[in-house]
CSV table of C-alpha atoms in Angstrom, one decimal:
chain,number,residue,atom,x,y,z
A,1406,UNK,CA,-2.5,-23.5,-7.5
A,1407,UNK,CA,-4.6,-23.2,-10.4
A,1408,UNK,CA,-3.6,-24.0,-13.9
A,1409,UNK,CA,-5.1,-22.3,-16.9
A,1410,UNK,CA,-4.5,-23.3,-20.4
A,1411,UNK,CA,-5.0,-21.7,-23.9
A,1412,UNK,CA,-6.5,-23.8,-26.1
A,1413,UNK,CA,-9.4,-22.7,-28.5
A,1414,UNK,CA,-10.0,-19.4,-29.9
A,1415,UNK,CA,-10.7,-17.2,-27.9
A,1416,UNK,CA,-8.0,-17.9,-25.6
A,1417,UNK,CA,-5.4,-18.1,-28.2
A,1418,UNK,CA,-6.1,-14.6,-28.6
A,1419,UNK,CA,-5.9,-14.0,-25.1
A,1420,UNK,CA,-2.6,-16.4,-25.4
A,1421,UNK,CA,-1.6,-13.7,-28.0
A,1422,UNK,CA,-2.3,-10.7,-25.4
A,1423,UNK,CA,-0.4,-12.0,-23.1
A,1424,UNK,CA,3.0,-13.0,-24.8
A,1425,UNK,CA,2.7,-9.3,-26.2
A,1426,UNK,CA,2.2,-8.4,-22.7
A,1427,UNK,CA,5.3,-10.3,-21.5
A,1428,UNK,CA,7.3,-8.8,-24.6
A,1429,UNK,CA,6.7,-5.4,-22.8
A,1430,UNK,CA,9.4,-4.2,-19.7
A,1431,UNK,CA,7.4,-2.4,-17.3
A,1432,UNK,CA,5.3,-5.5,-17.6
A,1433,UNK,CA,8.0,-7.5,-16.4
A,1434,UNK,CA,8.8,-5.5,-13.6
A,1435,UNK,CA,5.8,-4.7,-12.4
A,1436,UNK,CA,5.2,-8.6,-12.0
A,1437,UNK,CA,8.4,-9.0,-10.6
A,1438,UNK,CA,7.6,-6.2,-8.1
A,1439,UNK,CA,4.3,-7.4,-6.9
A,1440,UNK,CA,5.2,-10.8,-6.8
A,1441,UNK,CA,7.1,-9.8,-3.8
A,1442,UNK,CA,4.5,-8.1,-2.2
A,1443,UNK,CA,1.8,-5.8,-3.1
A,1444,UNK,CA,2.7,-2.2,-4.5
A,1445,UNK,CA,0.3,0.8,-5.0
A,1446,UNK,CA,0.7,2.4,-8.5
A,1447,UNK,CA,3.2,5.1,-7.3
A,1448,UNK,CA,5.6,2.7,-5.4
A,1449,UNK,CA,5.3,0.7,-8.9
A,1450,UNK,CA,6.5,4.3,-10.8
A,1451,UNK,CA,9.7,4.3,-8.6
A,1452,UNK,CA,10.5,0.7,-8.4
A,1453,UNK,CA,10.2,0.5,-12.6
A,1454,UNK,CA,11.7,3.7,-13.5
A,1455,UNK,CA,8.0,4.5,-15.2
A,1456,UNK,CA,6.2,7.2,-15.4
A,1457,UNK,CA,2.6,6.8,-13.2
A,1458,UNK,CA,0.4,6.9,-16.6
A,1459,UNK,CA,2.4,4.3,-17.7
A,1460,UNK,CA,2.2,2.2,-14.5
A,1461,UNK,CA,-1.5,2.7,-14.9
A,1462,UNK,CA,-1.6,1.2,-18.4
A,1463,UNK,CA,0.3,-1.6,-17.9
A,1464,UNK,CA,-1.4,-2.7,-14.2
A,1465,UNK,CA,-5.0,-2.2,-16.4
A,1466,UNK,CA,-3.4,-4.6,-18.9
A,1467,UNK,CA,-2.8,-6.7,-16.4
A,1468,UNK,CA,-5.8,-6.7,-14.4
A,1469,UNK,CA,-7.6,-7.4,-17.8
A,1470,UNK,CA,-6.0,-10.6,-18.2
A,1471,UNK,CA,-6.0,-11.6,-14.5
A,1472,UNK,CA,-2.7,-11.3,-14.2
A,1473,UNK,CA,-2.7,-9.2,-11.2
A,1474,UNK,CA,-5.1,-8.6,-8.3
A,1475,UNK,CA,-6.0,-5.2,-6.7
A,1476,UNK,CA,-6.2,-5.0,-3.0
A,1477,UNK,CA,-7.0,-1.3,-1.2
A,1478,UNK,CA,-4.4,-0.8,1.4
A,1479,UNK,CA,-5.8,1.4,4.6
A,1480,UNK,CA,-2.5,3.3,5.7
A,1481,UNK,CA,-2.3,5.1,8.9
A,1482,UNK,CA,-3.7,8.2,7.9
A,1483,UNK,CA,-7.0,6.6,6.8
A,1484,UNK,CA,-6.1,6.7,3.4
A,1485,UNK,CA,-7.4,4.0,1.1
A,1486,UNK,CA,-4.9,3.2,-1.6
A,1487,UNK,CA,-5.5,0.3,-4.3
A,1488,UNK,CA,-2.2,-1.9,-4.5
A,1489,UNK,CA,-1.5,-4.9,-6.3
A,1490,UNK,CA,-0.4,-8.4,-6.2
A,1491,UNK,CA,1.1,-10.8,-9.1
A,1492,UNK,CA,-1.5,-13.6,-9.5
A,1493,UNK,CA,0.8,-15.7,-11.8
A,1494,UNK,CA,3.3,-17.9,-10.0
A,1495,UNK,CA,4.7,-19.4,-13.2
A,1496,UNK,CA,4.7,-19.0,-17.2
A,1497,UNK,CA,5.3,-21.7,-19.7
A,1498,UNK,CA,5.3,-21.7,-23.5
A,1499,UNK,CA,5.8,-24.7,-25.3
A,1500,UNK,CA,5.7,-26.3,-29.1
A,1501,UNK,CA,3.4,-29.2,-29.2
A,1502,UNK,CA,2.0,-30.7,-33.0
A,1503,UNK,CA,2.9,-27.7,-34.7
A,1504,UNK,CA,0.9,-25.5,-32.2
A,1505,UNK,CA,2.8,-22.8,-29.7
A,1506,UNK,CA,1.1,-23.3,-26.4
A,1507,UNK,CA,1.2,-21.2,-23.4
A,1508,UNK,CA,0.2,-22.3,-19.8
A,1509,UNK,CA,-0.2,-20.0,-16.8
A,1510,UNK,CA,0.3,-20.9,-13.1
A,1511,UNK,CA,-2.2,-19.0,-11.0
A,1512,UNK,CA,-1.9,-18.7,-7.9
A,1513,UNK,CA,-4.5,-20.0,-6.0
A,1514,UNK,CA,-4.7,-17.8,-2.9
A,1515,UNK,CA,-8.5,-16.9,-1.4
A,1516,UNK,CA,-7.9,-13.5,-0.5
A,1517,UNK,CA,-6.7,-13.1,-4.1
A,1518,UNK,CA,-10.2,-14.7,-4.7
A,1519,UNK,CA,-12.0,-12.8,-2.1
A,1520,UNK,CA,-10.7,-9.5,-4.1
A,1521,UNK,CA,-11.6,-10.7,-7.1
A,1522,UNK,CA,-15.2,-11.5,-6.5
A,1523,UNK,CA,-15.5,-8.1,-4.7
A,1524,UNK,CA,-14.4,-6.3,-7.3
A,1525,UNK,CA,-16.6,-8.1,-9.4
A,1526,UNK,CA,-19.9,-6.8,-7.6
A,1527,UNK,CA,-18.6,-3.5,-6.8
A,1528,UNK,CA,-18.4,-3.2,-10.8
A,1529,UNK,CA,-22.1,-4.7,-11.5
C-alpha cells in the first residue's frame, strides 16, 4: 500500500479536487462499484442509476486524479472493452495546526501499475 499525502501547493489543490470529487454521488458509487471488481462504463451506468455521459465524466475525473485505473477487458466475442478498478483503499481527512489535511491510501497492486505505465506510453 502506498500512501500519498497533500501537503504543498499544488497538491492542496489537487487535495481540493478531490474532496469536490468525493462531494459528488456518482463519484461515490462508481468507487464503491469498482472497488469490488472492475466495471466497464455501461455496467457503471446501470449499477449508479447514471446516464453513460455522465459515467464518462466522472471515471475521467477520476482517472485524472489517479483515483481509478483502466484495464481493457477481452470478452468472448473478441471485444476489447476498457473497465475500471478503484485504486484508493482508504480516505482520511483530518485537522492538524489549523490546516485540513487529506491522506489517500493507494493501493499498491502491480497490475494496477502495469496499466498505468502502459497507458502512459500508449499516450506519448
Amino acid at each position: 500500500m502506498l500512501f500519498a499525502e497533500f501537503s504543498d501547493v499544488a497538491d492542496e489543490q489537487d487535495a481540493d479536487a478531490v474532496l469536490s470529487l468525493l462531494g459528488d454521488e456518482y463519484v461515490r458509487e462508481i468507487l464503491a462499484a469498482a472497488s469490488r471488481e472492475p466495471h466497464s462504463a455501461s455496467d457503471l451506468s446501470e449499477v449508479c442509476d447514471a446516464s453513460l455521459s455522465t459515467v464518462y465524466r466522472r471515471v475521467d475525473d477520476l482517472l485524472e486524479h489517479d483515483l481509478l485505473v483502466e484495464s481493457t477487458r477481452i470478452d468472448a466475442d473478441g471485444t476489447h472493452v476498457s473497465v475500471y478498478e478503484t485504486a484508493v483503499e482508504g480516505f482520511h481527512v483530518g485537522l492538524a495546526d489549523g490546516e485540513l489535511r487529506l491522506d489517500l491510501d493507494l493501493l499498491d497492486d502491480p497490475a494496477q501499475r502495469f496499466a498505468q505505465i502502459w497507458e502512459g506510453i500508449k499516450n506519448s
